[in-house]
């Protein structure tokens, strides 16, 4: 068993734990900017999971999916930030 094969479950469990903690932050808040950042972190962790899965099953076509998700996440975060800049008053 190679080191890469042994590292995949550990990396996946760390990403899963981080996603669970980010989801907790998304649910608890306390403010709208905190929730937007948590949602961006969840999308980033999902990209990491997709890349890890693509490496595990040796399917580089999934990297296109990860790239598209990262682009949509970035654009969504910019849109939220622009919305918050214009309308949010703490």
Coordinates of N, CA and C in Angstrom, one line a residue:
X1 N 0.9 -1.2 0.0 CA 0.0 0.0 0.0 C 0.9 1.2 0.0
X2 N 0.7 2.1 -0.9 CA 1.5 3.3 -1.1 C 1.0 4.4 -0.1
X3 N 1.9 5.4 0.0 CA 1.6 6.5 0.9 C 0.4 7.3 0.4
X4 N 0.3 7.5 -0.9 CA -0.9 8.2 -1.4 C -2.2 7.5 -1.1
X5 N -2.2 6.2 -1.2 CA -3.5 5.5 -1.0 C -3.8 5.6 0.5
X6 N -2.8 5.6 1.4 CA -3.1 5.7 2.8 C -3.5 7.1 3.2
X7 N -3.1 8.1 2.4 CA -3.3 9.5 2.8 C -4.7 10.0 2.4
X8 N -5.4 9.4 1.4 CA -6.7 9.8 1.0 C -7.7 9.8 2.1
X9 N -7.9 8.7 2.8 CA -8.9 8.7 3.9 C -8.6 9.7 4.9
X10 N -7.4 9.9 5.3 CA -7.1 11.0 6.3 C -7.4 12.4 5.8
X11 N -7.0 12.7 4.6 CA -7.3 14.0 4.0 C -8.8 14.2 3.8
X12 N -9.5 13.2 3.4 CA -11.0 13.3 3.3 C -11.6 13.5 4.7
X13 N -11.1 12.8 5.7 CA -11.8 13.0 7.0 C -11.5 14.4 7.5
X14 N -10.3 15.0 7.3 CA -10.0 16.3 7.7 C -10.8 17.3 7.0
X15 N -11.0 17.1 5.7 CA -11.9 18.0 4.9 C -13.3 17.9 5.4
X16 N -13.8 16.7 5.7 CA -15.1 16.5 6.2 C -15.4 17.2 7.5
X17 N -14.4 17.1 8.4 CA -14.5 17.8 9.7 C -14.5 19.3 9.5
X18 N -13.7 19.8 8.7 CA -13.7 21.3 8.4 C -15.0 21.7 7.8
X19 N -15.6 20.9 6.9 CA -16.9 21.2 6.3 C -18.0 21.2 7.4
X20 N -17.9 20.3 8.3 CA -18.9 20.2 9.4 C -18.8 21.5 10.3
X21 N -17.6 21.9 10.6 CA -17.4 23.1 11.4 C -17.9 24.4 10.7
X22 N -17.6 24.4 9.4 CA -18.0 25.6 8.6 C -19.5 25.6 8.5
X23 N -20.2 24.4 8.4 CA -21.6 24.4 8.3 C -22.2 24.8 9.6
X24 N -21.5 24.5 10.7 CA -22.0 25.0 12.0 C -21.9 26.5 12.1
X25 N -20.9 27.1 11.6 CA -20.7 28.5 11.5 C -21.8 29.1 10.6
X26 N -22.1 28.5 9.5 CA -23.1 28.9 8.6 C -24.5 29.0 9.3
X27 N -24.8 28.0 10.1 CA -26.1 28.0 10.8 C -26.2 28.9 12.0
X28 N -25.1 29.1 12.7 CA -25.1 29.9 13.9 C -24.9 31.4 13.7
X29 N -24.2 31.7 12.7 CA -24.0 33.2 12.4 C -22.7 33.7 13.1
X30 N -22.8 34.7 13.8 CA -23.9 35.5 14.3 C -24.3 36.6 13.3
X31 N -23.6 36.9 12.3 CA -24.0 38.0 11.4 C -24.0 37.5 9.9
X32 N -24.6 38.3 9.1 CA -24.6 37.9 7.7 C -23.3 37.8 7.0
X33 N -22.3 38.7 7.3 CA -21.0 38.5 6.7 C -20.3 37.2 7.2
X34 N -20.5 36.8 8.4 CA -20.0 35.5 8.9 C -20.5 34.3 8.1
X35 N -21.8 34.4 7.8 CA -22.5 33.3 7.1 C -22.0 33.3 5.6
X36 N -21.7 34.4 5.0 CA -21.2 34.5 3.7 C -19.8 33.9 3.6
X37 N -19.0 34.2 4.6 CA -17.6 33.6 4.6 C -17.7 32.1 4.9
X38 N -18.6 31.7 5.7 CA -18.8 30.2 5.9 C -19.2 29.5 4.7
X39 N -20.1 30.1 3.9 CA -20.6 29.5 2.7 C -19.4 29.5 1.7
X40 N -18.6 30.5 1.6 CA -17.5 30.5 0.7 C -16.5 29.4 1.2
X41 N -16.3 29.2 2.4 CA -15.4 28.2 2.9 C -15.9 26.8 2.6
X42 N -17.2 26.6 2.7 CA -17.8 25.3 2.3 C -17.6 25.0 0.9
X43 N -17.8 26.0 0.0 CA -17.5 25.8 -1.4 C -16.1 25.5 -1.7
X44 N -15.2 26.1 -1.0 CA -13.7 25.8 -1.2 C -13.4 24.4 -0.7
X45 N -14.0 24.0 0.4 CA -13.7 22.6 0.9 C -14.4 21.6 -0.1
X46 N -15.5 21.9 -0.7 CA -16.1 21.0 -1.7 C -15.2 20.9 -2.9
X47 N -14.5 22.0 -3.3 CA -13.6 21.9 -4.4 C -12.4 21.0 -4.0
X48 N -11.9 21.2 -2.8 CA -10.9 20.3 -2.3 C -11.3 18.8 -2.3
X49 N -12.5 18.5 -1.9 CA -13.0 17.1 -1.9 C -13.1 16.6 -3.3
X50 N -13.6 17.4 -4.3 CA -13.7 17.0 -5.6 C -12.3 16.7 -6.2
X51 N -11.3 17.5 -5.9 CA -10.0 17.3 -6.4 C -9.4 16.0 -5.8
X52 N -9.6 15.9 -4.5 CA -9.1 14.6 -3.9 C -9.8 13.4 -4.5
X53 N -11.1 13.5 -4.7 CA -11.8 12.3 -5.3 C -11.3 12.1 -6.7
X54 N -11.0 13.1 -7.5 CA -10.5 13.0 -8.9 C -9.1 12.3 -8.8
X55 N -8.3 12.6 -7.9 CA -7.0 12.0 -7.7 C -7.1 10.5 -7.3
X56 N -8.1 10.3 -6.4 CA -8.3 8.9 -5.9 C -8.7 7.9 -7.0
X57 N -9.6 8.4 -7.9 CA -10.1 7.5 -8.9 C -9.5 7.7 -10.3
X58 N -8.5 8.6 -10.3 CA -7.7 8.9 -11.5 C -8.6 9.3 -12.7
X59 N -9.4 10.3 -12.4 CA -10.3 10.9 -13.4 C -10.1 12.4 -13.5
X60 N -9.2 12.8 -14.4 CA -8.9 14.3 -14.4 C -10.0 15.1 -15.0
X61 N -11.1 14.5 -15.5 CA -12.2 15.3 -16.0 C -12.9 15.9 -14.9
X62 N -12.8 15.4 -13.7 CA -13.5 16.0 -12.5 C -12.9 17.3 -12.1
X63 N -11.6 17.5 -12.5 CA -11.0 18.8 -12.2 C -11.7 20.0 -12.9
X64 N -12.3 19.7 -14.0 CA -13.1 20.8 -14.7 C -14.3 21.1 -13.8
X65 N -14.9 20.1 -13.2 CA -16.0 20.4 -12.3 C -15.6 21.2 -11.1
X66 N -14.4 20.9 -10.6 CA -13.9 21.6 -9.4 C -13.5 23.1 -9.8
X67 N -13.0 23.2 -11.0 CA -12.7 24.6 -11.5 C -14.0 25.4 -11.7
X68 N -15.0 24.8 -12.2 CA -16.3 25.5 -12.4 C -16.9 25.9 -11.1
X69 N -16.8 25.0 -10.1 CA -17.4 25.3 -8.8 C -16.6 26.4 -8.1
X70 N -15.3 26.4 -8.3 CA -14.4 27.4 -7.7 C -14.8 28.8 -8.3
X71 N -15.0 28.8 -9.6 CA -15.3 30.1 -10.3 C -16.7 30.6 -9.8
X72 N -17.7 29.7 -9.8 CA -19.0 30.1 -9.3 C -19.0 30.6 -7.8
X73 N -18.2 29.9 -7.0 CA -18.1 30.3 -5.6 C -17.4 31.7 -5.5
X74 N -16.4 32.0 -6.3 CA -15.7 33.3 -6.3 C -16.7 34.4 -6.7
X75 N -17.4 34.1 -7.8 CA -18.4 35.1 -8.3 C -19.5 35.4 -7.3
X76 N -20.0 34.3 -6.7 CA -21.0 34.5 -5.6 C -20.5 35.3 -4.4
X77 N -19.3 35.0 -4.0 CA -18.7 35.8 -2.9 C -18.6 37.2 -3.2
X78 N -18.1 37.5 -4.4 CA -18.0 38.9 -4.9 C -19.4 39.6 -4.9
X79 N -20.4 38.9 -5.4 CA -21.7 39.4 -5.5 C -22.3 39.7 -4.1
X80 N -22.1 38.8 -3.1 CA -22.5 39.0 -1.8 C -21.8 40.2 -1.1
X81 N -20.5 40.3 -1.4 CA -19.7 41.4 -0.8 C -20.2 42.7 -1.3
X82 N -20.5 42.7 -2.6 CA -21.0 44.0 -3.2 C -22.4 44.3 -2.6
X83 N -23.2 43.3 -2.4 CA -24.5 43.5 -1.8 C -24.4 44.1 -0.4
X84 N -23.5 43.4 0.4 CA -23.3 43.9 1.8 C -22.7 45.3 1.8
X85 N -21.9 45.6 0.9 CA -21.3 46.9 0.9 C -22.3 48.0 0.7
X86 N -23.3 47.7 -0.1 CA -24.3 48.7 -0.5 C -25.4 48.8 0.5
X87 N -25.8 47.6 1.1 CA -27.0 47.7 1.9 C -26.9 47.3 3.4
X88 N -25.8 46.6 3.8 CA -25.7 46.1 5.1 C -25.2 47.2 6.1
X89 N -25.9 47.4 7.2 CA -25.5 48.3 8.2 C -25.5 47.6 9.5
X90 N -24.3 47.3 10.1 CA -24.2 46.5 11.4 C -24.9 47.3 12.5

